[in-house]
Amino acid sequence: MADTPISEMSFETAMAELEKVVGQLESSQVALEESIKLYDRGAELKKHCAVKLKEAEEKIAQITLGADGSPAGLKPFEG
């Protein structure tokens, strides 16, 4: 497991580590105690990635069009 605190990871870094954790868990080559630690870390990584995605969604703006079809402004993403 990486030494970097999850809260400091970028989305890409957290996702890469999550994929690594899943691979280790699927391999069945880890002791039970280590599996539990990996599962807990994976859950935290998943949560972090979900937060990062939500933050990105909130930054997305949709262009609104006026009656003549020209851009009239922006509105927040609603998803």
N, CA, C and O atoms as a DFTB+ gen file, in Angstrom:
316 C
 N C O
     1  1       0.844      -1.186       0.000
     2  2       0.000       0.000       0.000
     3  2       0.882       1.239       0.000
     4  3       1.962       1.256       0.589
     5  1       0.413       2.240      -0.651
     6  2       1.176       3.481      -0.766
     7  2       1.194       4.229       0.560
     8  3       0.301       4.076       1.393
     9  1       2.233       5.040       0.733
    10  2       2.365       5.826       1.956
    11  2       1.635       7.158       1.850
    12  3       1.427       7.826       2.863
    13  1       1.246       7.553       0.656
    14  2       0.570       8.823       0.453
    15  2      -0.814       8.780       1.099
    16  3      -1.583       7.851       0.853
    17  1      -1.136       9.782       1.925
    18  2      -2.495       9.825       2.485
    19  2      -3.522       9.949       1.357
    20  3      -3.313      10.689       0.396
    21  1      -4.603       9.238       1.480
    22  2      -5.626       9.227       0.440
    23  2      -6.144      10.630       0.159
    24  3      -6.409      10.975      -0.993
    25  1      -6.290      11.431       1.194
    26  2      -6.839      12.780       1.021
    27  2      -5.967      13.668       0.140
    28  3      -6.442      14.679      -0.376
    29  1      -4.707      13.305      -0.039
    30  2      -3.786      14.088      -0.864
    31  2      -3.648      13.549      -2.283
    32  3      -2.941      14.135      -3.102
    33  1      -4.315      12.440      -2.580
    34  2      -4.194      11.809      -3.898
    35  2      -5.085      12.478      -4.930
    36  3      -6.178      12.954      -4.623
    37  1      -4.596      12.503      -6.151
    38  2      -5.445      12.922      -7.263
    39  2      -6.404      11.769      -7.560
    40  3      -6.228      10.652      -7.074
    41  1      -7.416      12.066      -8.367
    42  2      -8.363      11.024      -8.758
    43  2      -7.639       9.872      -9.443
    44  3      -7.878       8.703      -9.139
    45  1      -6.744      10.219     -10.381
    46  2      -6.043       9.191     -11.160
    47  2      -5.169       8.303     -10.275
    48  3      -5.130       7.087     -10.460
    49  1      -4.477       8.905      -9.324
    50  2      -3.617       8.141      -8.420
    51  2      -4.451       7.215      -7.543
    52  3      -4.109       6.047      -7.362
    53  1      -5.543       7.741      -6.999
    54  2      -6.414       6.937      -6.144
    55  2      -7.044       5.789      -6.928
    56  3      -7.154       4.673      -6.421
    57  1      -7.455       6.064      -8.163
    58  2      -8.064       5.018      -8.982
    59  2      -7.051       3.920      -9.301
    60  3      -7.381       2.735      -9.267
    61  1      -5.821       4.318      -9.609
    62  2      -4.774       3.335      -9.912
    63  2      -4.499       2.457      -8.698
    64  3      -4.335       1.243      -8.825
    65  1      -4.451       3.074      -7.528
    66  2      -4.212       2.266      -6.324
    67  2      -5.408       1.374      -6.021
    68  3      -5.241       0.238      -5.578
    69  1      -6.611       1.881      -6.258
    70  2      -7.806       1.065      -6.044
    71  2      -7.785      -0.164      -6.945
    72  3      -8.127      -1.262      -6.507
    73  1      -7.387       0.014      -8.192
    74  2      -7.291      -1.127      -9.114
    75  2      -6.249      -2.132      -8.621
    76  3      -6.442      -3.342      -8.735
    77  1      -5.161      -1.627      -8.079
    78  2      -4.113      -2.505      -7.531
    79  2      -4.644      -3.288      -6.325
    80  3      -4.395      -4.487      -6.196
    81  1      -5.371      -2.606      -5.453
    82  2      -5.947      -3.258      -4.269
    83  2      -6.918      -4.355      -4.693
    84  3      -6.884      -5.463      -4.158
    85  1      -7.779      -4.042      -5.653
    86  2      -8.742      -5.030      -6.134
    87  2      -8.010      -6.250      -6.710
    88  3      -8.395      -7.391      -6.455
    89  1      -6.969      -6.000      -7.474
    90  2      -6.180      -7.101      -8.031
    91  2      -5.580      -7.985      -6.956
    92  3      -5.582      -9.210      -7.077
    93  1      -5.066      -7.366      -5.904
    94  2      -4.485      -8.146      -4.803
    95  2      -5.559      -8.972      -4.101
    96  3      -5.332     -10.134      -3.764
    97  1      -6.722      -8.372      -3.885
    98  2      -7.805      -9.096      -3.217
    99  2      -8.309     -10.259      -4.082
   100  3      -8.624     -11.330      -3.564
   101  1      -8.383     -10.044      -5.376
   102  2      -8.863     -11.089      -6.276
   103  2      -7.877     -12.235      -6.421
   104  3      -8.269     -13.354      -6.754
   105  1      -6.602     -11.968      -6.174
   106  2      -5.588     -13.006      -6.357
   107  2      -5.641     -14.084      -5.283
   108  3      -5.103     -15.174      -5.474
   109  1      -6.282     -13.790      -4.160
   110  2      -6.385     -14.736      -3.043
   111  2      -5.023     -15.154      -2.509
   112  3      -4.908     -16.205      -1.878
   113  1      -3.999     -14.361      -2.745
   114  2      -2.647     -14.675      -2.284
   115  2      -2.264     -13.868      -1.047
   116  3      -1.086     -13.786      -0.699
   117  1      -3.253     -13.271      -0.384
   118  2      -2.984     -12.430       0.766
   119  2      -3.615     -13.059       2.004
   120  3      -4.687     -13.661       1.936
   121  1      -2.930     -12.908       3.129
   122  2      -3.446     -13.421       4.391
   123  2      -4.714     -12.672       4.782
   124  3      -4.964     -11.566       4.304
   125  1      -5.506     -13.278       5.647
   126  2      -6.787     -12.709       6.049
   127  2      -6.630     -11.298       6.622
   128  3      -7.360     -10.391       6.222
   129  1      -5.706     -11.103       7.535
   130  2      -5.524      -9.776       8.146
   131  2      -5.144      -8.732       7.097
   132  3      -5.639      -7.605       7.132
   133  1      -4.280      -9.099       6.179
   134  2      -3.885      -8.180       5.111
   135  2      -5.074      -7.907       4.183
   136  3      -5.241      -6.787       3.700
   137  1      -5.890      -8.919       3.938
   138  2      -7.077      -8.749       3.103
   139  2      -8.027      -7.729       3.722
   140  3      -8.609      -6.905       3.017
   141  1      -8.176      -7.789       5.023
   142  2      -9.052      -6.846       5.718
   143  2      -8.504      -5.429       5.591
   144  3      -9.257      -4.489       5.337
   145  1      -7.188      -5.273       5.767
   146  2      -6.564      -3.955       5.616
   147  2      -6.725      -3.445       4.188
   148  3      -7.026      -2.270       3.977
   149  1      -6.527      -4.322       3.211
   150  2      -6.685      -3.942       1.810
   151  2      -8.127      -3.537       1.515
   152  3      -8.370      -2.554       0.815
   153  1      -9.075      -4.293       2.048
   154  2     -10.485      -3.979       1.828
   155  2     -10.813      -2.597       2.391
   156  3     -11.473      -1.793       1.733
   157  1     -10.348      -2.327       3.613
   158  2     -10.593      -1.021       4.236
   159  2      -9.976       0.107       3.412
   160  3     -10.604       1.145       3.202
   161  1      -8.753      -0.100       2.950
   162  2      -8.090       0.925       2.128
   163  2      -8.855       1.114       0.813
   164  3      -9.043       2.239       0.351
   165  1      -9.287       0.012       0.224
   166  2     -10.059       0.091      -1.009
   167  2     -11.354       0.868      -0.825
   168  3     -11.746       1.643      -1.698
   169  1     -12.016       0.663       0.304
   170  2     -13.253       1.387       0.580
   171  2     -12.977       2.885       0.700
   172  3     -13.755       3.699       0.202
   173  1     -11.887       3.251       1.350
   174  2     -11.527       4.661       1.481
   175  2     -11.143       5.266       0.122
   176  3     -11.492       6.408      -0.178
   177  1     -10.430       4.493      -0.686
   178  2     -10.067       4.966      -2.020
   179  2     -11.304       5.190      -2.882
   180  3     -11.395       6.184      -3.603
   181  1     -12.256       4.263      -2.806
   182  2     -13.505       4.391      -3.566
   183  2     -14.249       5.650      -3.138
   184  3     -14.743       6.402      -3.978
   185  1     -14.327       5.873      -1.843
   186  2     -15.011       7.061      -1.317
   187  2     -14.329       8.331      -1.814
   188  3     -14.998       9.282      -2.217
   189  1     -12.997       8.347      -1.786
   190  2     -12.232       9.509      -2.240
   191  2     -12.485       9.771      -3.723
   192  3     -12.675      10.918      -4.130
   193  1     -12.488       8.716      -4.524
   194  2     -12.737       8.868      -5.959
   195  2     -14.141       9.411      -6.212
   196  3     -14.331      10.249      -7.093
   197  1     -15.125       8.940      -5.446
   198  2     -16.493       9.422      -5.605
   199  2     -16.586      10.912      -5.287
   200  3     -17.282      11.656      -5.979
   201  1     -15.886      11.345      -4.243
   202  2     -15.882      12.765      -3.877
   203  2     -15.241      13.586      -4.986
   204  3     -15.764      14.634      -5.364
   205  1     -14.110      13.115      -5.511
   206  2     -13.420      13.836      -6.589
   207  2     -14.310      13.944      -7.829
   208  3     -14.341      14.992      -8.474
   209  1     -15.026      12.883      -8.167
   210  2     -15.936      12.924      -9.316
   211  2     -17.065      13.919      -9.080
   212  3     -17.431      14.664      -9.989
   213  1     -17.618      13.940      -7.881
   214  2     -18.687      14.868      -7.551
   215  2     -18.198      16.311      -7.671
   216  3     -18.910      17.173      -8.186
   217  1     -16.984      16.567      -7.195
   218  2     -16.404      17.906      -7.311
   219  2     -16.274      18.309      -8.774
   220  3     -16.557      19.449      -9.140
   221  1     -15.845      17.369      -9.605
   222  2     -15.694      17.658     -11.031
   223  2     -17.052      17.949     -11.665
   224  3     -17.174      18.879     -12.463
   225  1     -18.074      17.163     -11.318
   226  2     -19.413      17.381     -11.863
   227  2     -19.935      18.769     -11.502
   228  3     -20.578      19.432     -12.315
   229  1     -19.654      19.196     -10.287
   230  2     -20.145      20.495      -9.831
   231  2     -19.478      21.654     -10.572
   232  3     -20.023      22.757     -10.620
   233  1     -18.313      21.408     -11.142
   234  2     -17.604      22.452     -11.878
   235  2     -18.054      22.555     -13.329
   236  3     -17.763      23.537     -14.011
   237  1     -18.760      21.544     -13.789
   238  2     -19.209      21.542     -15.177
   239  2     -20.355      22.546     -15.329
   240  3     -21.268      22.592     -14.505
   241  1     -20.293      23.326     -16.366
   242  2     -21.373      24.282     -16.633
   243  2     -21.968      23.966     -17.993
   244  3     -21.256      23.593     -18.926
   245  1     -23.253      24.114     -18.093
   246  2     -23.933      23.892     -19.354
   247  2     -24.199      25.239     -20.013
   248  3     -24.603      26.197     -19.354
   249  1     -23.972      25.299     -21.291
   250  2     -24.227      26.527     -22.039
   251  2     -25.726      26.603     -22.344
   252  3     -26.314      25.657     -22.867
   253  1     -26.319      27.722     -22.015
   254  2     -27.731      27.922     -22.348
   255  2     -27.815      28.750     -23.625
   256  3     -26.983      29.621     -23.877
   257  1     -28.822      28.464     -24.410
   258  2     -29.006      29.162     -25.678
   259  2     -30.195      30.103     -25.585
   260  3     -31.211      29.792     -24.962
   261  1     -30.050      31.244     -26.208
   262  2     -31.145      32.205     -26.275
   263  2     -32.159      31.800     -27.323
   264  3     -31.994      30.777     -27.988
   265  1     -33.210      32.597     -27.477
   266  2     -34.284      32.307     -28.436
   267  2     -33.770      32.223     -29.866
   268  3     -34.321      31.491     -30.687
   269  1     -32.705      32.979     -30.164
   270  2     -32.166      32.964     -31.530
   271  2     -31.122      31.864     -31.728
   272  3     -30.533      31.754     -32.804
   273  1     -30.890      31.045     -30.690
   274  2     -29.938      29.944     -30.810
   275  2     -28.513      30.302     -30.475
   276  3     -27.628      29.449     -30.548
   277  1     -28.271      31.543     -30.108
   278  2     -26.904      31.931     -29.748
   279  2     -26.674      31.704     -28.246
   280  3     -27.626      31.730     -27.466
   281  1     -25.434      31.484     -27.845
   282  2     -25.142      31.262     -26.432
   283  2     -25.599      32.450     -25.592
   284  3     -25.296      33.601     -25.906
   285  1     -26.334      32.153     -24.514
   286  2     -26.874      33.214     -23.671
   287  2     -26.234      33.226     -22.291
   288  3     -26.392      34.201     -21.556
   289  1     -25.531      32.194     -21.924
   290  2     -24.912      32.152     -20.602
   291  2     -24.642      30.733     -20.162
   292  3     -24.709      29.791     -20.952
   293  1     -24.340      30.599     -18.900
   294  2     -24.018      29.293     -18.328
   295  2     -24.966      29.004     -17.174
   296  3     -25.432      29.920     -16.496
   297  1     -25.242      27.748     -16.961
   298  2     -25.989      27.344     -15.773
   299  2     -25.235      26.166     -15.150
   300  3     -24.554      25.419     -15.853
   301  1     -25.359      26.008     -13.839
   302  2     -24.655      24.919     -13.163
   303  2     -25.137      23.552     -13.645
   304  3     -26.276      23.390     -14.085
   305  1     -24.250      22.592     -13.550
   306  2     -24.579      21.212     -13.899
   307  2     -25.614      20.685     -12.931
   308  3     -25.504      20.882     -11.721
   309  1     -26.611      20.018     -13.462
   310  2     -27.615      19.368     -12.626
   311  2     -27.581      17.887     -12.930
   312  3     -28.024      17.462     -13.996
   313  1     -27.069      17.107     -12.022
   314  2     -26.954      15.699     -12.325
   315  2     -27.239      14.880     -11.183
   316  3     -27.185      13.654     -11.274
